[in-house]
PDB file of C-alpha atoms in Angstrom:
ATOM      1  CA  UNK N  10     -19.102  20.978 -22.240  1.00 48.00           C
ATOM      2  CA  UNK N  11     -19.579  17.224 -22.503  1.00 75.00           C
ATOM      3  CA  UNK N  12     -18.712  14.414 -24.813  1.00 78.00           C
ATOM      4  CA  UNK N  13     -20.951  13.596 -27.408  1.00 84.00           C
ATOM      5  CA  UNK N  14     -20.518   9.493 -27.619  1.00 84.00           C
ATOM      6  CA  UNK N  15     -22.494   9.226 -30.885  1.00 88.00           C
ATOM      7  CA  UNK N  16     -20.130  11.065 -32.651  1.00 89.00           C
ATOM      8  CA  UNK N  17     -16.985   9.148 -31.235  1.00 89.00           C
ATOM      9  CA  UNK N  18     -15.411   6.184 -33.299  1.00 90.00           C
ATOM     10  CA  UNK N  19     -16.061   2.383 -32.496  1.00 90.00           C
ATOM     11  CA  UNK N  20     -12.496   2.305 -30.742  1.00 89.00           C
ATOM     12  CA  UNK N  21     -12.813   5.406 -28.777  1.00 89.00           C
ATOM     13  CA  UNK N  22     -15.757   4.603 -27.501  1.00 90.00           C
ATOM     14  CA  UNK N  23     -14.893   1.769 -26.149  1.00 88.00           C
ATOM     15  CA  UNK N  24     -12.350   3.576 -24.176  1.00 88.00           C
ATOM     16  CA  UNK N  25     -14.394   6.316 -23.159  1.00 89.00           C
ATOM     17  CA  UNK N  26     -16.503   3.515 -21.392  1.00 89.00           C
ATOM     18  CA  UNK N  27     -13.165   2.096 -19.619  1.00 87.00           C
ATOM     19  CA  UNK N  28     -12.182   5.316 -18.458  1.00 87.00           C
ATOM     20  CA  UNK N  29     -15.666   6.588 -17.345  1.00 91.00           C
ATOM     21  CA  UNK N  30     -17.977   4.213 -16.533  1.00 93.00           C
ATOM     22  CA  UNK N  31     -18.907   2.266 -14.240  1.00 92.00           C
ATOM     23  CA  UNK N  32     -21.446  -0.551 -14.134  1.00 92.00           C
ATOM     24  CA  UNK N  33     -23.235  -2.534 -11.392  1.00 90.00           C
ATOM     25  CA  UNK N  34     -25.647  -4.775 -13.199  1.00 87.00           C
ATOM     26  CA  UNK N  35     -28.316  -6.798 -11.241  1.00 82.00           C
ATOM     27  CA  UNK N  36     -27.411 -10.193 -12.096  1.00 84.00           C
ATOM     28  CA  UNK N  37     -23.840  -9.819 -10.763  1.00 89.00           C
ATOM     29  CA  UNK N  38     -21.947 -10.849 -14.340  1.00 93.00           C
ATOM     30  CA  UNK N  39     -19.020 -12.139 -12.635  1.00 96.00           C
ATOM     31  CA  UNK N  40     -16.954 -15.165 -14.344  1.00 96.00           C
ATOM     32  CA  UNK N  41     -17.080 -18.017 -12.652  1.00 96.00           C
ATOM     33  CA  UNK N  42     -13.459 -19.214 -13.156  1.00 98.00           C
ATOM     34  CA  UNK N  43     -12.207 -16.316 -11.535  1.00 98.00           C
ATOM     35  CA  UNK N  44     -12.168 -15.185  -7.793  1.00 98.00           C
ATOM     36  CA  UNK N  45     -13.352 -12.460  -5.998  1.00 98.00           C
ATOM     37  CA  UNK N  46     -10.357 -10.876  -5.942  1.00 98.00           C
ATOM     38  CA  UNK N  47      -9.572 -11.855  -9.566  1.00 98.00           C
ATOM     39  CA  UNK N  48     -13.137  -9.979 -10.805  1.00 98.00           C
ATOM     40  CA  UNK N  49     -12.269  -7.238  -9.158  1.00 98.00           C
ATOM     41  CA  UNK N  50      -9.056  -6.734 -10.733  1.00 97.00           C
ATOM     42  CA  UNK N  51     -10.235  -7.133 -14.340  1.00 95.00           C
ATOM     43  CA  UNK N  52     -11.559  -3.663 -14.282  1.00 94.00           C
ATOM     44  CA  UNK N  53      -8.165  -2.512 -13.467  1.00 96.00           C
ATOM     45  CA  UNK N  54      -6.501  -5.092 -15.753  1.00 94.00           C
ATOM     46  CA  UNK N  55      -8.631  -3.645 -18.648  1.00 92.00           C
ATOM     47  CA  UNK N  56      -7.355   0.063 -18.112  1.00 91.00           C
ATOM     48  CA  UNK N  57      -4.099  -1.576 -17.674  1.00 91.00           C
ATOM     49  CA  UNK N  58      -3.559  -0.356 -13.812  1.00 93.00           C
ATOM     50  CA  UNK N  59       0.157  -0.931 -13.076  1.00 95.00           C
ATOM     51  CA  UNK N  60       0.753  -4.102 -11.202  1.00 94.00           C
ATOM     52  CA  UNK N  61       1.800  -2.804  -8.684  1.00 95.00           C
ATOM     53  CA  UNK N  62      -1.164  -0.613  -8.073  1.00 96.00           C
ATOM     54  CA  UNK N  63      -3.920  -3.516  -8.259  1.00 97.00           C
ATOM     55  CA  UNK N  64      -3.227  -5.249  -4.758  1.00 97.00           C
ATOM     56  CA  UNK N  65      -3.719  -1.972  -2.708  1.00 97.00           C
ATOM     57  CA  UNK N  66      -6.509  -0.987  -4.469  1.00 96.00           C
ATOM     58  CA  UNK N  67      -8.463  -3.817  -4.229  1.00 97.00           C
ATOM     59  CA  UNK N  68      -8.004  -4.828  -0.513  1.00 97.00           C
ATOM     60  CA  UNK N  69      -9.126  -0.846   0.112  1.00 93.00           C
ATOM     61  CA  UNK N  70     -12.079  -1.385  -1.873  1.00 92.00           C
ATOM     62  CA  UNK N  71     -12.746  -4.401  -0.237  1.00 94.00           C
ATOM     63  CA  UNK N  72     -12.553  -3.339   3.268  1.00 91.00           C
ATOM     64  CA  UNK N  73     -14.917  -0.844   2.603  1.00 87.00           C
ATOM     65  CA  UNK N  74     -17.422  -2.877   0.924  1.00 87.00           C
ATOM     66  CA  UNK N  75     -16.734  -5.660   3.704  1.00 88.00           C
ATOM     67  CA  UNK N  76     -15.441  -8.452   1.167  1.00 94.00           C
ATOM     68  CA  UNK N  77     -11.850  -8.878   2.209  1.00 97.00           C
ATOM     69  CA  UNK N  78     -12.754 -12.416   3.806  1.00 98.00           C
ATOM     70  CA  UNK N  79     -14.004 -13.687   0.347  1.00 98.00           C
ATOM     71  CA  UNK N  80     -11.517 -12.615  -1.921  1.00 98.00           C
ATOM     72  CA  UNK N  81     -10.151 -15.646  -2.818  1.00 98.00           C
ATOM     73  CA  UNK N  82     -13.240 -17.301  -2.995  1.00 99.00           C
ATOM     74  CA  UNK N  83     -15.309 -18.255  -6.318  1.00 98.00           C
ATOM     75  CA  UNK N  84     -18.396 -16.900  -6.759  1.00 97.00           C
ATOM     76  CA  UNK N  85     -20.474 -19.935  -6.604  1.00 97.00           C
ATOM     77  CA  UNK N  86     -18.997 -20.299  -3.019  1.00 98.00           C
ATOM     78  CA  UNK N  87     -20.085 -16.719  -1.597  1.00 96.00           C
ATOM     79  CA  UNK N  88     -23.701 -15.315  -0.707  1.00 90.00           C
ATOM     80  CA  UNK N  89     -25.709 -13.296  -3.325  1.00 86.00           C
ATOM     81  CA  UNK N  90     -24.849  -9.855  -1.167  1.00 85.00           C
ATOM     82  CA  UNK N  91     -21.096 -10.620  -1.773  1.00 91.00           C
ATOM     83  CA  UNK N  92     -21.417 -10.989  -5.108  1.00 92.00           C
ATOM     84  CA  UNK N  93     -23.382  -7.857  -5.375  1.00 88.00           C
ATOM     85  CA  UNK N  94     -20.553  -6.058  -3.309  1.00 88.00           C
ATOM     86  CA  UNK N  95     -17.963  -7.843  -5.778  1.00 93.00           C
ATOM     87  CA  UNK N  96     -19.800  -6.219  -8.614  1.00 92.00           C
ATOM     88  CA  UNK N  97     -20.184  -3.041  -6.989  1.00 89.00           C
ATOM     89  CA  UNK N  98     -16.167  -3.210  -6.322  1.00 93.00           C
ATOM     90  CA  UNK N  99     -15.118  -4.303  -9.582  1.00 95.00           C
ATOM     91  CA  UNK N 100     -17.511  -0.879 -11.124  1.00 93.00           C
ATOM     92  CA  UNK N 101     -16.349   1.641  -8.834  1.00 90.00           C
ATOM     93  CA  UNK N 102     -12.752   0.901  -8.489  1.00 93.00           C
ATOM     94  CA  UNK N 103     -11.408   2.690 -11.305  1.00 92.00           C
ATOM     95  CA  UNK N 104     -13.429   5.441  -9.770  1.00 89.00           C
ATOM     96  CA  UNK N 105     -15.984   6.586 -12.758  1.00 91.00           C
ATOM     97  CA  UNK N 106     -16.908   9.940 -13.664  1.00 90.00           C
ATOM     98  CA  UNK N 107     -20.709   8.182 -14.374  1.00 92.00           C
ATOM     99  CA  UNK N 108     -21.840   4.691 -12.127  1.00 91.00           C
ATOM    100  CA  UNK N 109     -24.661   3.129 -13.887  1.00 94.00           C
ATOM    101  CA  UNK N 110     -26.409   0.746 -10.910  1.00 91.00           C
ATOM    102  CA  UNK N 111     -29.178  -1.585 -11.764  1.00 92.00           C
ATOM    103  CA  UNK N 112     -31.025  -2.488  -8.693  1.00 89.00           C
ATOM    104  CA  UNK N 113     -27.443  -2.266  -6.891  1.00 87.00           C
ATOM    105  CA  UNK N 114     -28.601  -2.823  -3.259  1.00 86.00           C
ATOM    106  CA  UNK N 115     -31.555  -5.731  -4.168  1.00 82.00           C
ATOM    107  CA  UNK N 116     -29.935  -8.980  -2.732  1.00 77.00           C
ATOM    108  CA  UNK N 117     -28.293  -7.122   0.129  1.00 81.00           C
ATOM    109  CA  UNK N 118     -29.494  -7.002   3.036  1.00 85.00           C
ATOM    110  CA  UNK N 119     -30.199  -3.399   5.328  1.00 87.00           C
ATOM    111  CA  UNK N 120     -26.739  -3.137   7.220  1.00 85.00           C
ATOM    112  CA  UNK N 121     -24.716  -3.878   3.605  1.00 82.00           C
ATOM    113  CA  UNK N 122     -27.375  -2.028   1.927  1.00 86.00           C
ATOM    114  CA  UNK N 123     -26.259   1.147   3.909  1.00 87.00           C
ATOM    115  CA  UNK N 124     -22.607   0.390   3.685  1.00 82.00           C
ATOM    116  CA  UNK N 125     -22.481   0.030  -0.531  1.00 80.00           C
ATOM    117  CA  UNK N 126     -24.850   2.891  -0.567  1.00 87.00           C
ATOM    118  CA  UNK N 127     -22.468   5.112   1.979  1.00 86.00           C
ATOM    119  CA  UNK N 128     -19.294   4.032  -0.363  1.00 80.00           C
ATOM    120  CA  UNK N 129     -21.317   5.424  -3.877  1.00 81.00           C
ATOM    121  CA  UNK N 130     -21.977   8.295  -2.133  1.00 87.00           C
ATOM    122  CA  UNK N 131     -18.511   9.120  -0.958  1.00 81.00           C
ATOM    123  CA  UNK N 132     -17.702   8.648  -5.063  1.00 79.00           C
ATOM    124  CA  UNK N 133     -20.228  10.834  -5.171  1.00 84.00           C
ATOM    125  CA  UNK N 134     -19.015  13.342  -3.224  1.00 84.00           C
ATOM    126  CA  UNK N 135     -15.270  12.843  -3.304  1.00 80.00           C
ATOM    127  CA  UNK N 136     -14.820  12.014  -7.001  1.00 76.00           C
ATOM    128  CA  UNK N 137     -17.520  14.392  -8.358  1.00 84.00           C
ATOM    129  CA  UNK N 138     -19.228  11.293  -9.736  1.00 85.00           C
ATOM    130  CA  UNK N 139     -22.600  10.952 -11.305  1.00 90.00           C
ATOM    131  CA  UNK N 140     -24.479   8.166  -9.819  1.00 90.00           C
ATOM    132  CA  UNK N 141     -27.604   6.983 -12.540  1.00 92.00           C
ATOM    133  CA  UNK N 142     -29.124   4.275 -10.175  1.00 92.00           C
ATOM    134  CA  UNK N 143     -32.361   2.104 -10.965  1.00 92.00           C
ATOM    135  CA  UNK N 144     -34.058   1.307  -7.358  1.00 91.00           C
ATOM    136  CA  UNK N 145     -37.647   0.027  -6.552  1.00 90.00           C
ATOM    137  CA  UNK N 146     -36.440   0.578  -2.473  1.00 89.00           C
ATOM    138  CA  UNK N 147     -37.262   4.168  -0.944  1.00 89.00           C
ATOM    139  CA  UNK N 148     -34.128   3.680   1.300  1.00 89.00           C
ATOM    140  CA  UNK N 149     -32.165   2.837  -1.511  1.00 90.00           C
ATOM    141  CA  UNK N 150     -33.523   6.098  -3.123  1.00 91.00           C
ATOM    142  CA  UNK N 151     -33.240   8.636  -0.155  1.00 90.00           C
ATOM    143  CA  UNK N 152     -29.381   8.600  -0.625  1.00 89.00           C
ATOM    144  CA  UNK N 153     -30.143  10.511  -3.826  1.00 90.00           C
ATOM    145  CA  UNK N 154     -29.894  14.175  -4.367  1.00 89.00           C
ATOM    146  CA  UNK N 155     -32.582  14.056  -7.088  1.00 90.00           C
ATOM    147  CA  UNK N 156     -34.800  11.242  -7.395  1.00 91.00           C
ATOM    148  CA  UNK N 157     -37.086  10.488 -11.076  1.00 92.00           C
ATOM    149  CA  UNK N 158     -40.373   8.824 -10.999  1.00 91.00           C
ATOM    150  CA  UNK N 159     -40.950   7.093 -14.344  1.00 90.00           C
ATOM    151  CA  UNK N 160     -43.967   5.612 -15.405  1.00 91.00           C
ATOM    152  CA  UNK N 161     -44.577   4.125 -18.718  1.00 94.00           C
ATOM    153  CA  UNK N 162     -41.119   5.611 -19.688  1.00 91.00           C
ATOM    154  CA  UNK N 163     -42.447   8.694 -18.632  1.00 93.00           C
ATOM    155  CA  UNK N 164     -40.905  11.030 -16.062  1.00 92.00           C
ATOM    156  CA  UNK N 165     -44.153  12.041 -14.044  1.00 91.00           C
ATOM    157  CA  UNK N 166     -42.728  13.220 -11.086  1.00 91.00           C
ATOM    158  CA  UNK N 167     -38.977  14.845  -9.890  1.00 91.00           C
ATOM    159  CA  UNK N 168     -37.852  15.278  -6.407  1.00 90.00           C
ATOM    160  CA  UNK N 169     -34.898  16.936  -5.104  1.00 85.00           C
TER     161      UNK N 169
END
């Protein structure tokens, strides 16, 4: 049925995370020394994307996500939505089976809210991807197909 990861080896787990997951953390984590573009591209350098393959796919990713005028930026020079995009880019473009998103739309603002949150659904839909998102924002959450209420650690209330 699935995979059980605490039964897999230190080595193939690490490339069970490369090859299915994706993860959009809330404090960004992008390096500094590197560019938009650059950040981006280590998620494809790491499952060793041909060469030839990384260019296309990140100027489709970023026209979507509405980067493609700040990829050659750092990110100290860019707003705290684009580097939210960037991170969002950089997790879905190896196009997970599972996207883990921490607060994914919180320094956006509404009209890049709705486009990030229109892109993870089309993984969603397209890809057959599971999307395990962490979201204080009811618009953020009324993009789900199931939503969990958790209080205490508790689930206390499901809604589908």
């Amino acid at each position: 049925m699935g995979t059980d990861i605490t039964e897999i080896n230190p080595k193939s787990l690490a490339r069970f995370r490369r090859e299915n997951l994706g993860f959009v953390f809330q404090d960004f984590n992008l390096l500094d020394t590197l560019t938009i573009s650059e950040n981006i591209a280590l998620a494809l350098a790491i499952n060793k994307v041909p060469a030839g393959s990384v260019e296309p796919r990140i100027l489709d990713i970023a026209g979507k996500l509405n980067i493609s005028d700040i990829l050659n930026k750092y990110p100290y020079q860019v707003s705290g939505g684009q580097k939210q995009r960037c991170a969002c880019a950089r997790a879905i473009i190896n196009n997970p089976k599972l996207l883990l998103a921490d607060e994914p739309t919180g320094a956006l603002d509404s009209h890049s809210s709705q486009m990030l949150l229109s892109t993870i659904q089309s993984i969603n839909e397209q890809l057959r991807a599971t999307i395990l998102m962490v979201t204080h924002d009811a618009f953020t959450a009324s993009y789900a197909s199931r939503i969990l209420f958790l209080k205490d650690g508790e689930i206390f209330m499901e809604l589908r």
